[in-house]
Short mmCIF file of C-alpha atoms in Angstrom, two decimals:
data_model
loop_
_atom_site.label_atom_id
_atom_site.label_comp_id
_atom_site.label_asym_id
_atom_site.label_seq_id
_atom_site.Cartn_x
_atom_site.Cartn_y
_atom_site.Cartn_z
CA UNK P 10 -9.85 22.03 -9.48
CA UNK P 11 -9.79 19.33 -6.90
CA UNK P 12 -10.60 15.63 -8.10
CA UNK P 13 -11.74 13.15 -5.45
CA UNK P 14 -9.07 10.33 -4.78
CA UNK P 15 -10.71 6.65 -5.62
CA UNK P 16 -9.47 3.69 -4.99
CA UNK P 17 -8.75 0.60 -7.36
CA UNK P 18 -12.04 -1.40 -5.78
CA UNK P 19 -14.23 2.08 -5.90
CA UNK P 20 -13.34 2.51 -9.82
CA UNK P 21 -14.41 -1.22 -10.29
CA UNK P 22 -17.83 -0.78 -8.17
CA UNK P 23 -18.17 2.37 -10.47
CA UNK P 24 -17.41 -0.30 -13.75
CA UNK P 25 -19.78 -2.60 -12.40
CA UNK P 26 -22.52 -0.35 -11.79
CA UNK P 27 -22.23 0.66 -15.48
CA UNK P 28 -21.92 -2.83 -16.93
CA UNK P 29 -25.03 -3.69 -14.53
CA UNK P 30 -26.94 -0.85 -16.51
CA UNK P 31 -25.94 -2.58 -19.59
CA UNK P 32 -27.20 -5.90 -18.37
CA UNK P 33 -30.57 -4.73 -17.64
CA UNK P 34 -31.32 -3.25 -20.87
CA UNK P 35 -30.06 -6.42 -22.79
CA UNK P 36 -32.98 -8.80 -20.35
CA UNK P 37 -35.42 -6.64 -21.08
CA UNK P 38 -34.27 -6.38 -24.95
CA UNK P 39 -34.04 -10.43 -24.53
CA UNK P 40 -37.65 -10.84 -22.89
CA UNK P 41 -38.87 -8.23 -25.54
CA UNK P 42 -37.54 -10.19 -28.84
CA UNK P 43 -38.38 -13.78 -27.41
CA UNK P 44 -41.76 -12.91 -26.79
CA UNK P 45 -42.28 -10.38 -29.49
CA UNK P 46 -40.56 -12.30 -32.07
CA UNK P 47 -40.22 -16.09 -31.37
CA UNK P 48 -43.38 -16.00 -29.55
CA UNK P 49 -41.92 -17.45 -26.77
CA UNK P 50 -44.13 -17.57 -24.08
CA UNK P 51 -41.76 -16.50 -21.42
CA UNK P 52 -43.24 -15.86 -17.48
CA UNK P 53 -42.88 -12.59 -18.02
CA UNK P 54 -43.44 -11.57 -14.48
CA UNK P 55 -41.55 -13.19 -11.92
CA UNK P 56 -38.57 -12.25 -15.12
CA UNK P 57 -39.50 -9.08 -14.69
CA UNK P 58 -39.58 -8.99 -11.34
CA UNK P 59 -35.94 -10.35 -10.87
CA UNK P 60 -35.42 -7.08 -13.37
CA UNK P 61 -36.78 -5.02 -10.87
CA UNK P 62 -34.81 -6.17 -8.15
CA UNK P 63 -31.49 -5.40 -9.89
CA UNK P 64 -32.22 -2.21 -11.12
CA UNK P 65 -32.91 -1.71 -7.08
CA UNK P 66 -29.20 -3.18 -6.13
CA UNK P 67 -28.13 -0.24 -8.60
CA UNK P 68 -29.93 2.27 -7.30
CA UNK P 69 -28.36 1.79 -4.08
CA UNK P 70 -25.13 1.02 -5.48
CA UNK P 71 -25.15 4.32 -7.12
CA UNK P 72 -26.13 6.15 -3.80
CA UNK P 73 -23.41 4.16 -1.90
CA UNK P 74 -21.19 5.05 -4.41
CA UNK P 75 -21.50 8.76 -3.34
CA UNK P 76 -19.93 7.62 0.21
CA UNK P 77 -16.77 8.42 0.78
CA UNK P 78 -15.68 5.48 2.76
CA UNK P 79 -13.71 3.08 0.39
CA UNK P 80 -15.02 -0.36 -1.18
CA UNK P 81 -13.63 -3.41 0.04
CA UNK P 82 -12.69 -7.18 -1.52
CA UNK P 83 -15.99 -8.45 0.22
CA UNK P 84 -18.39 -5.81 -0.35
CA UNK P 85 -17.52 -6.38 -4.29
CA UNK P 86 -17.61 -9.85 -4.57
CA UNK P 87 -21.32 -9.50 -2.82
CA UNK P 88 -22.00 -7.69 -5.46
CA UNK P 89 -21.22 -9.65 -8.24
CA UNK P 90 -22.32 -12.93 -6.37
CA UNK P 91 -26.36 -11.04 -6.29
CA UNK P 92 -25.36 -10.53 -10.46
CA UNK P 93 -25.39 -14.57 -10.30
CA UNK P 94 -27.83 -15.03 -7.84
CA UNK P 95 -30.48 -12.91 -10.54
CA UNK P 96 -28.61 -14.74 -13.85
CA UNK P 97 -29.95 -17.95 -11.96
CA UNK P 98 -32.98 -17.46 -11.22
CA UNK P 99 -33.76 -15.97 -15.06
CA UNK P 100 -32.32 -18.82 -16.37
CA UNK P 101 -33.72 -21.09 -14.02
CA UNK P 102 -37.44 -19.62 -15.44
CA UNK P 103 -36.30 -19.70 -19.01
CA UNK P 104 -34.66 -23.42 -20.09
CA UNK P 105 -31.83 -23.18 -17.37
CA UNK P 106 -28.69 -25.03 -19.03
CA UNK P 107 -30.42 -25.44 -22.50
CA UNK P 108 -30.65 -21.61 -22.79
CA UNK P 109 -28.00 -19.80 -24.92
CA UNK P 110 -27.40 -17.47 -22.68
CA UNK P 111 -25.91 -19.57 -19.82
CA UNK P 112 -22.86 -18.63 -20.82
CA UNK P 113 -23.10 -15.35 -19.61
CA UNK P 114 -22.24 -17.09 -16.36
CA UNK P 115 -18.24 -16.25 -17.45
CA UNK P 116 -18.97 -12.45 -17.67
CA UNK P 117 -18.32 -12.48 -13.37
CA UNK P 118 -16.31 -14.86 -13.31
CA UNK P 119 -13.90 -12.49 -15.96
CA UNK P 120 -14.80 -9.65 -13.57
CA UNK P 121 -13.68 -11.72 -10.45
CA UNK P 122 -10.74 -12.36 -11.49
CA UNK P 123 -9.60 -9.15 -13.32
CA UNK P 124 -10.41 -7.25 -10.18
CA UNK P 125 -10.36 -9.71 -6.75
CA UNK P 126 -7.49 -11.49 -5.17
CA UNK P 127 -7.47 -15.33 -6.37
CA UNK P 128 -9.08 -16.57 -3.42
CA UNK P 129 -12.45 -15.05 -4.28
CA UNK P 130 -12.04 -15.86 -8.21
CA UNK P 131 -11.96 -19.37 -7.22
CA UNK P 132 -14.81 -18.72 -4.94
CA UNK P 133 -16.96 -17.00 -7.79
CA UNK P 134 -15.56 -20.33 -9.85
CA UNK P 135 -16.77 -22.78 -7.41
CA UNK P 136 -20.44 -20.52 -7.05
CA UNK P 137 -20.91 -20.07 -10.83
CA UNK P 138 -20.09 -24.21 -11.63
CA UNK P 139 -22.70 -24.99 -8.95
CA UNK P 140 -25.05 -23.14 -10.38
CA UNK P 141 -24.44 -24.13 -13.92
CA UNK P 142 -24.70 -27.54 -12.37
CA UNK P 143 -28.08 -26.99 -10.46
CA UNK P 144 -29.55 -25.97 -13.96
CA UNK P 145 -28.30 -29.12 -15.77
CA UNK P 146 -31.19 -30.61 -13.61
CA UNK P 147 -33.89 -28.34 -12.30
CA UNK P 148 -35.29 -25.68 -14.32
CA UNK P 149 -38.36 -24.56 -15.95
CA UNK P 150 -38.10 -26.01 -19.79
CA UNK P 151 -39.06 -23.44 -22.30
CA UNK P 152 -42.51 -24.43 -24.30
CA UNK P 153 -40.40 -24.88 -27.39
CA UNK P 154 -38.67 -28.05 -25.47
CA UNK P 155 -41.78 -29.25 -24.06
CA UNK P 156 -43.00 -30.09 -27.32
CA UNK P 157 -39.50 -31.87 -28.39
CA UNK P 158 -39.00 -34.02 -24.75
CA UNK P 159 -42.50 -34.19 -23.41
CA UNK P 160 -44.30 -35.10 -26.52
CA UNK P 161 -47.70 -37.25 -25.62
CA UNK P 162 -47.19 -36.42 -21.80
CA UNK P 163 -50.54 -34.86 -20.34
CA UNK P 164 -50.61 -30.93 -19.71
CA UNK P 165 -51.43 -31.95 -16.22
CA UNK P 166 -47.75 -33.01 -15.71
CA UNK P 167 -46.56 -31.76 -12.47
CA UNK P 168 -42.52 -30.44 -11.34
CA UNK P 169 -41.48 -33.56 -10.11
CA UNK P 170 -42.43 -35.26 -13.75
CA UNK P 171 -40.70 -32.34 -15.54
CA UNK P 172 -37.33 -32.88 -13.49
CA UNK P 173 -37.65 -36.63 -14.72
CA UNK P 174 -38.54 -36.01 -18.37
CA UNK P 175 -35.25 -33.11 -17.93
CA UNK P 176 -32.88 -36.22 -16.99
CA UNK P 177 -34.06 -38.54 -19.45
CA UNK P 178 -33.44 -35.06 -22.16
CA UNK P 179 -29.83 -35.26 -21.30
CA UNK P 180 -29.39 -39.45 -23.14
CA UNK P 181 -29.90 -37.71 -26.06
CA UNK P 182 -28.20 -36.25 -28.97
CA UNK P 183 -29.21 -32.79 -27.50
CA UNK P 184 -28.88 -33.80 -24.07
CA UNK P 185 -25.04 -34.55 -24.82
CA UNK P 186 -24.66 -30.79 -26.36
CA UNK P 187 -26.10 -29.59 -23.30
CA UNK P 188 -23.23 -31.91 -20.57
CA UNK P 189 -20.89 -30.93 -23.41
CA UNK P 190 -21.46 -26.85 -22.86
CA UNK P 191 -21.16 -27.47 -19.12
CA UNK P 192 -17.74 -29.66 -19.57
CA UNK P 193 -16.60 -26.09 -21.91
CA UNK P 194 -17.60 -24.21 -19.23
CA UNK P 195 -15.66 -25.79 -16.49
CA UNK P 196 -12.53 -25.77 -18.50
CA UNK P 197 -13.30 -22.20 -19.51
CA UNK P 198 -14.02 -21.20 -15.54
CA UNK P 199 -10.96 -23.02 -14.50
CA UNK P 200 -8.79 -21.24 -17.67
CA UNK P 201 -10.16 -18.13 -16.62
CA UNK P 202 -9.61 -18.36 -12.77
CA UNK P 203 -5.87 -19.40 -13.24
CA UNK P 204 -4.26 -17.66 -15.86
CA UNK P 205 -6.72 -13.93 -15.62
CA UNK P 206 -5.87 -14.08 -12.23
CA UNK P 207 -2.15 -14.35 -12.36
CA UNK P 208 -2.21 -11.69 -14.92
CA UNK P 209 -3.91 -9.19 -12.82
CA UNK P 210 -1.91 -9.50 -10.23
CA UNK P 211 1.23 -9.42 -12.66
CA UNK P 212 -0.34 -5.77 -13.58
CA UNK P 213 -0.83 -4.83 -10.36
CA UNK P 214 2.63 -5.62 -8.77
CA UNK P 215 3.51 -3.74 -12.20
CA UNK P 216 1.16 -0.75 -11.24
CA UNK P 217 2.59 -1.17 -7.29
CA UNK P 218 6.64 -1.30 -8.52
CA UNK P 219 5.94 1.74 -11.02
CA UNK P 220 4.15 3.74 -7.97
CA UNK P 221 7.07 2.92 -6.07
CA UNK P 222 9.44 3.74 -8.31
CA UNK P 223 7.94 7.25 -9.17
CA UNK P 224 7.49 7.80 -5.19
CA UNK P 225 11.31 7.34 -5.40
CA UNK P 226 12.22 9.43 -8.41
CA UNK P 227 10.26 12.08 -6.64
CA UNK P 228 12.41 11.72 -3.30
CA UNK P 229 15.25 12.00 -5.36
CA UNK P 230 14.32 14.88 -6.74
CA UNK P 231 13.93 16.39 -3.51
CA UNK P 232 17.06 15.40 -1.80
CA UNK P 233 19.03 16.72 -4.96
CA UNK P 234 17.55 19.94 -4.38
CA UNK P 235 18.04 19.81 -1.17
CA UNK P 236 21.57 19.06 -1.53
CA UNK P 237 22.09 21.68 -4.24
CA UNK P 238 20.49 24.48 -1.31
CA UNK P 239 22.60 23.05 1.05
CA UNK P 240 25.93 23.55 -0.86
CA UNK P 241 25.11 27.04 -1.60
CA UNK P 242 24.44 27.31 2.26
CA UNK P 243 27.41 26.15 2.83
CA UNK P 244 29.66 28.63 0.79
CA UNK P 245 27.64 31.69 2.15
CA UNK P 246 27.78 30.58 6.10
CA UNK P 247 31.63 30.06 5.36
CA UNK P 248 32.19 33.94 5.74
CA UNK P 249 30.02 34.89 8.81
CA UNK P 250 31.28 31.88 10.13
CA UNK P 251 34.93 32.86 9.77
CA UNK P 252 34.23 35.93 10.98
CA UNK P 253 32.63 35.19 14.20
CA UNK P 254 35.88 33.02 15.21
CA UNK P 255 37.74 35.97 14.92
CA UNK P 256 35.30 37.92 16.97
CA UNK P 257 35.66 35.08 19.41
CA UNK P 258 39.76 35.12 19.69
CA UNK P 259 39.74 38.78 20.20
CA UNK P 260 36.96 38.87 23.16
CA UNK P 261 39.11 35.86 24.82
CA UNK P 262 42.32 38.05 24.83
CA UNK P 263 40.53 41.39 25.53
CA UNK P 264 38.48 39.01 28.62
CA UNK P 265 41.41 37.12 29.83
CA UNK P 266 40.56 37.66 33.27
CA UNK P 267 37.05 36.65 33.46
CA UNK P 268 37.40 33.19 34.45
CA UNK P 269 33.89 32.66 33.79
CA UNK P 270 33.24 34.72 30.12
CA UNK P 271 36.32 33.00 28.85
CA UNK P 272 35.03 29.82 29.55
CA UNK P 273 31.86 30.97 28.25
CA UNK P 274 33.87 31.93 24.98
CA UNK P 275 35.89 28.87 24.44
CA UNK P 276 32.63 26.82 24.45
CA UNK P 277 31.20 29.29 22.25
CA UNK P 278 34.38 29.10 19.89
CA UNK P 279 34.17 25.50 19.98
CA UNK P 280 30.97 25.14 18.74
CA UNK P 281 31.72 27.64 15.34
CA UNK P 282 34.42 25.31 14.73
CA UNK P 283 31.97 22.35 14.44
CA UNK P 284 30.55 24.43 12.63
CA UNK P 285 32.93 25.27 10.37
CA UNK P 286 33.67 21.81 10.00
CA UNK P 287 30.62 20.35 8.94
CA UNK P 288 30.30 22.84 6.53
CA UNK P 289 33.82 21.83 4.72
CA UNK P 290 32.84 18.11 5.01
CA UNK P 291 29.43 19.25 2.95
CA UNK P 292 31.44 21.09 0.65
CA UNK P 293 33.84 18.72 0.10
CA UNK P 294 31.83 15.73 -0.01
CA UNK P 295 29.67 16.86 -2.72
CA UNK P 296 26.93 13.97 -2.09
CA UNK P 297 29.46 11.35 -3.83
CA UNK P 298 32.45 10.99 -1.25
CA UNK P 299 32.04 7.47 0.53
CA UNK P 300 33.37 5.77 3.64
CA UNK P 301 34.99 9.38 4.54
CA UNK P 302 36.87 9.89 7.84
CA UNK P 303 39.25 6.75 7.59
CA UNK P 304 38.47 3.12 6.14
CA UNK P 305 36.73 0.47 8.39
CA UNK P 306 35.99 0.71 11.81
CA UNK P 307 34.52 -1.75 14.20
CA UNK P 308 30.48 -1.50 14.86
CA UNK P 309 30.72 -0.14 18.49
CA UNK P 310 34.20 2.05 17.91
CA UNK P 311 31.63 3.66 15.34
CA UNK P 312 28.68 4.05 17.40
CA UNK P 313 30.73 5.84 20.46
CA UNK P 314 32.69 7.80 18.23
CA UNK P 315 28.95 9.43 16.59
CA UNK P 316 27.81 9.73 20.27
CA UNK P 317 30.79 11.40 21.30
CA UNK P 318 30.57 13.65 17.87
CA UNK P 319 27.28 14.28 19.08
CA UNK P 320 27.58 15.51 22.61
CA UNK P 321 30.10 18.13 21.38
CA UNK P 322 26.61 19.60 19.71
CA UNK P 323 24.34 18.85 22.42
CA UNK P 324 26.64 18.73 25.75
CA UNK P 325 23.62 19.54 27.88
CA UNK P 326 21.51 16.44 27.32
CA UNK P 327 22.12 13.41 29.51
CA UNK P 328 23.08 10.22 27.76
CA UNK P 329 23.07 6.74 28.34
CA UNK P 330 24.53 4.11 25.63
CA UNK P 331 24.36 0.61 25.79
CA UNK P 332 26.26 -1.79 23.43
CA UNK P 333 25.71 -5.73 22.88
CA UNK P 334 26.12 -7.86 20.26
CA UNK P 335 28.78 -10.43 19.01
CA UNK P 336 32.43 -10.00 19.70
CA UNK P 337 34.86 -9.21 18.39
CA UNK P 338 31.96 -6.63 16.68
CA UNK P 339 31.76 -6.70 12.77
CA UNK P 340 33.95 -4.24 10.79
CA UNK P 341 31.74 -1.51 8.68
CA UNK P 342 32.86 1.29 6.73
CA UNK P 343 32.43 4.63 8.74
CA UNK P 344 29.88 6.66 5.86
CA UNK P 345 29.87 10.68 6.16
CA UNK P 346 25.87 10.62 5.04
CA UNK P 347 24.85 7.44 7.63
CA UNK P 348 26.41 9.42 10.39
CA UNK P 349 24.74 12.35 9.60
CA UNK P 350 21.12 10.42 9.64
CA UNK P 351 21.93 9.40 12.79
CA UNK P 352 22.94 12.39 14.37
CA UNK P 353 19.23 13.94 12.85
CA UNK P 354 17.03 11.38 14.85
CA UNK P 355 19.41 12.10 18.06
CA UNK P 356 18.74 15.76 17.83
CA UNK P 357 14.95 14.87 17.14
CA UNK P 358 15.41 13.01 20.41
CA UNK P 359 16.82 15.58 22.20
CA UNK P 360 14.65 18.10 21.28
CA UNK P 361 11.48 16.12 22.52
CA UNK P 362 13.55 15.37 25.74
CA UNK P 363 16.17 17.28 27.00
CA UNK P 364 16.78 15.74 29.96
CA UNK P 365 17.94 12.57 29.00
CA UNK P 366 18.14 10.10 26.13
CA UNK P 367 19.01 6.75 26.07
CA UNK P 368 20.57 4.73 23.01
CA UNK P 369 20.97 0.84 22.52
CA UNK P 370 22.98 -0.43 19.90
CA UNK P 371 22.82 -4.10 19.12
CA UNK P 372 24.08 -6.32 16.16
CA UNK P 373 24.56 -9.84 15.20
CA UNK P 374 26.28 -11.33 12.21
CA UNK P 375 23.73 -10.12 9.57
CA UNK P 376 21.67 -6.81 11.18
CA UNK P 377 22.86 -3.47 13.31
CA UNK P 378 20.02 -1.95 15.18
CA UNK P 379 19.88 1.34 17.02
CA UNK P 380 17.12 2.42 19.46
CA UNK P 381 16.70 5.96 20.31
CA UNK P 382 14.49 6.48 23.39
CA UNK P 383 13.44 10.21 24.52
CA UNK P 384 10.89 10.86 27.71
CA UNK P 385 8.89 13.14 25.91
CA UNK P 386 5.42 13.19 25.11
CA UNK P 387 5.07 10.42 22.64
CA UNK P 388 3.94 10.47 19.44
CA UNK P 389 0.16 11.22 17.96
CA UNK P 390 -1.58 9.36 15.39
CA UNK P 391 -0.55 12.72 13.26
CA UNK P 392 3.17 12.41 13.68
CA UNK P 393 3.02 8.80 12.86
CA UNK P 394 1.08 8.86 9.63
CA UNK P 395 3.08 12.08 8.37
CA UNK P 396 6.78 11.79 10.05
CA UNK P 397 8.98 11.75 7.23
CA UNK P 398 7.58 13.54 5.02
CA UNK P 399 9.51 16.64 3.78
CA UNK P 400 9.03 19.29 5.39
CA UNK P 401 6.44 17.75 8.16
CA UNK P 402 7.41 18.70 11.48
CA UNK P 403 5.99 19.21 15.20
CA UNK P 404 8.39 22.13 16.19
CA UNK P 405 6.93 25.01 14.29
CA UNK P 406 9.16 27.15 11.55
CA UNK P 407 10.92 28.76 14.03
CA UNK P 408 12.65 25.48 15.62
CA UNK P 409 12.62 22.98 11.92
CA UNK P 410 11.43 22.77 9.23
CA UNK P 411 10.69 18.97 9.02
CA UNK P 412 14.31 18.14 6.89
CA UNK P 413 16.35 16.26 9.30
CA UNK P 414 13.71 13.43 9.66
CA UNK P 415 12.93 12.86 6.16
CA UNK P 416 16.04 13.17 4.86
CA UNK P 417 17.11 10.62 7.35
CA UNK P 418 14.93 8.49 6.26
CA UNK P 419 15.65 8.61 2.86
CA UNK P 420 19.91 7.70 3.66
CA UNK P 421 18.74 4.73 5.46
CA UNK P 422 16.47 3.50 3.26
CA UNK P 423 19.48 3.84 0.40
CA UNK P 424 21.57 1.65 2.48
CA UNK P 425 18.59 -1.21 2.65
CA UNK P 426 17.82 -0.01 6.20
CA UNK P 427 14.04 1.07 7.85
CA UNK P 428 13.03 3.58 10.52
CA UNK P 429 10.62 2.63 12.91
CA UNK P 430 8.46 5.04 15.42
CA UNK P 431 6.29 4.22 18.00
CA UNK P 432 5.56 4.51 21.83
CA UNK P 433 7.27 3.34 24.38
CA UNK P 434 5.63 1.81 27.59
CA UNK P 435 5.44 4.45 30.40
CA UNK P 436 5.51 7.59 28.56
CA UNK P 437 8.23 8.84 25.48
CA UNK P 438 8.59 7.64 21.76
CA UNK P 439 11.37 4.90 20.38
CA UNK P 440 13.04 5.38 17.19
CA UNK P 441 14.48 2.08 15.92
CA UNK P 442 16.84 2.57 12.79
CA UNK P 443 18.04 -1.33 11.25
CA UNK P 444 20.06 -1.89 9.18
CA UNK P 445 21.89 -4.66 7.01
CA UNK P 446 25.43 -4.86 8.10
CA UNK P 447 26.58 -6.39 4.40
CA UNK P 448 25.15 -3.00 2.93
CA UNK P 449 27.41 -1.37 5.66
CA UNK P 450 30.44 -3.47 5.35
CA UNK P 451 31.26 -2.65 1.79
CA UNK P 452 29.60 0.99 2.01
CA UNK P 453 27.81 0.71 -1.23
CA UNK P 454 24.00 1.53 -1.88
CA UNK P 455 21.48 -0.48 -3.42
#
């Protein structure tokens, strides 16, 4: 069974639109005990109303959830800024900062910051403290408080006269416990906004390194098993291999004469023996052998001795090379696996443009960088999203089968290196391999 993929932000719309369920239950609850009860009387309709309107946001929350586009920062914070914008006005109709539930005004905030980049907790902060603030002053008192703060005043009295009397509440005894919940809710906002939010992201750069590190393991995995087929490869190509050498020796001194077939066979004989070759170096190497082939070697004697390696594989494709960076160049140790990633993205190269290919190797005292251009067809948006992934390729299963790329890839990125793709002006696709030379120097992975 297939499960839908959500993101972090879609899970905490879906959180929200539960907890906004929750929320409208407990007003009406609230409304229903106050008036009920307490005998409170409440304005029960524009409360109601404000009801109404959220249970609207949810209903389209709940069919937007059903998109499949993803949620973003903004669109979530809009969200919970409407929450406030409701919480306001309900207070604002029911005792504003003298009612007990004006501390519900931390319940987004908490969300904000659990969920949001810092920039909009301190946003929701700065929105919820405003409004907290607005209510100190301007609100509708419950008929309980008229009685305490307006006593003798006429019934008459009109909003203007009810924002003084509100004022001249806050000298008192009660009208300190109401400045002092504000001042514990500014130190609770600012608490919450600072320390929730570095905690969050402290889980997610947990969740990110652990996703990482997984992604890795998984790789891993892969090139193991790859390197375990490869082996076994290696052993059973050994005898055909053998054998067609021998072939190739007889046919040259049955074929002497032939000019043309003999030079036809000593190319062909040349090639088994690269062959041959690489297929003892895999053997022998055994995916642990480092710096093979000879100790350190200097940054461009390495480069033209891998292009030269190369062409013996791939003599028909033009090549130009350029070199440039300090001199004398920086030593490196010449690794069998590194030389082998490169040769994968020049055959990649070649394949996309056999008529010429043009590398440019340059270095200073901290970075190599290689750029392989081809003047093929470029890449697609396809290619680039997917290239590197085992067992992607572009050539069909008759021509690859997607290895050389992504395991080339993965050797580079072991050395602290990076593979680039894109286009190039003009037509053709770049390849741009960096990578640190201190990494290279000592021939030791991360």
């Amino acid at each position: 069974m297939l499960t839908r993929y959500l993101s972090p932000t879609n899970k905490n719309l879906q959180g929200l639109f539960a907890f906004r369920n929750i929320e409208i239950v407990t007003q009406l609850l609230a409304m229903l005990v106050a008036v009920q009860f307490f005998e409170i009387p409440l304005p029960l309709m524009p409360m109601l109303a404000v009801s109404g309107m959220l249970c609207l946001l949810n209903i389209l929350t709940w069919l937007r959830l059903k998109r499949p586009w993803p949620v973003t920062d903004v669109e979530f914070i809009t969200q919970l800024l409407l929450d406030v914008a409701a919480l306001t006005v309900l207070l604002y109709l029911s005792g504003g900062s003298t009612n007990p539930f004006v501390s519900l005004y931390l319940l987004p905030l908490t969300i904000a910051a659990a969920a949001l980049p810092s920039r909009y907790t301190w946003t929701m902060a700065a929105v919820t403290l405003a409004c907290y603030t607005f209510l100190l002053f301007v609100y509708l008192p419950l008929p309980a408080m008229n009685d305490l703060t307006m006593a003798g005043a006429g019934d008459g009295m009109d909003h203007s006269a009810h924002l003084g009397h509100n004022i001249a509440a806050h000298s008192s005894g009660f009208g300190l416990h109401v400045l002092g919940m504000w001042f514990n809710f500014l130190v609770s906002a600012g608490l919450i906004a600072f320390f929730v939010v570095r905690m969050a992201a402290s889980l997610r750069e947990r969740d990110r390194q652990l996703s990482a590190t997984r992604e890795e393991a998984l790789r891993n995995e892969r090139i193991i098993a790859l390197g375990t087929l490869a082996a076994g490869a290696a052993h059973e190509l050994g005898t055909p291999l053998a054998t067609m050498a021998v072939v190739l020796q007889e046919l040259q001194h049955e074929h002497g004469a032939d000019t043309e077939l003999t030079e036809n066979l000593r190319l062909l004989r040349k090639q088994v023996d690269i062959c041959k070759g690489t297929l003892t170096r895999m053997v022998e190497s055994s995916g642990e052998v480092r710096a093979e082939g000879g100790g350190a070697q200097t940054v461009d004697a390495y480069l033209t001795g891998l292009i030269e390696q190369w062409q013996l594989l791939r003599p028909q494709v033009m090549v130009q090379t350029q070199w440039r960076g300090l001199q004398p160049a920086p030593a490196i140790l010449a690794d069998q696996t590194m030389g082998q990633a490169i040769l994968n993205l020049l055959n990649n190269a070649a394949d996309a443009s056999p008529q010429g290919v043009e590398i440019e190797g340059s270095w200073d005292a901290q970075e190599l960088s290689i750029e392989i251009r081809d003047q093929g067809n470029g890449l697609t948006p396809e290619v680039t999203s997917k290239a590197g992934q085992v067992f992607f390729t572009t050539k069909g299963p008759a021509h690859g089968l997607g290895l050389g790329l992504f395991l080339a890839n993965a050797t580079i990125e072991r050395f602290g290196g990076k593979v680039s793709m894109f286009n190039r002006e003009g037509g053709g696709a770049c390849v741009r391999v960096t990578l640190p030379l201190a990494r290279l120097a000592t021939g030791s992975e991360p």
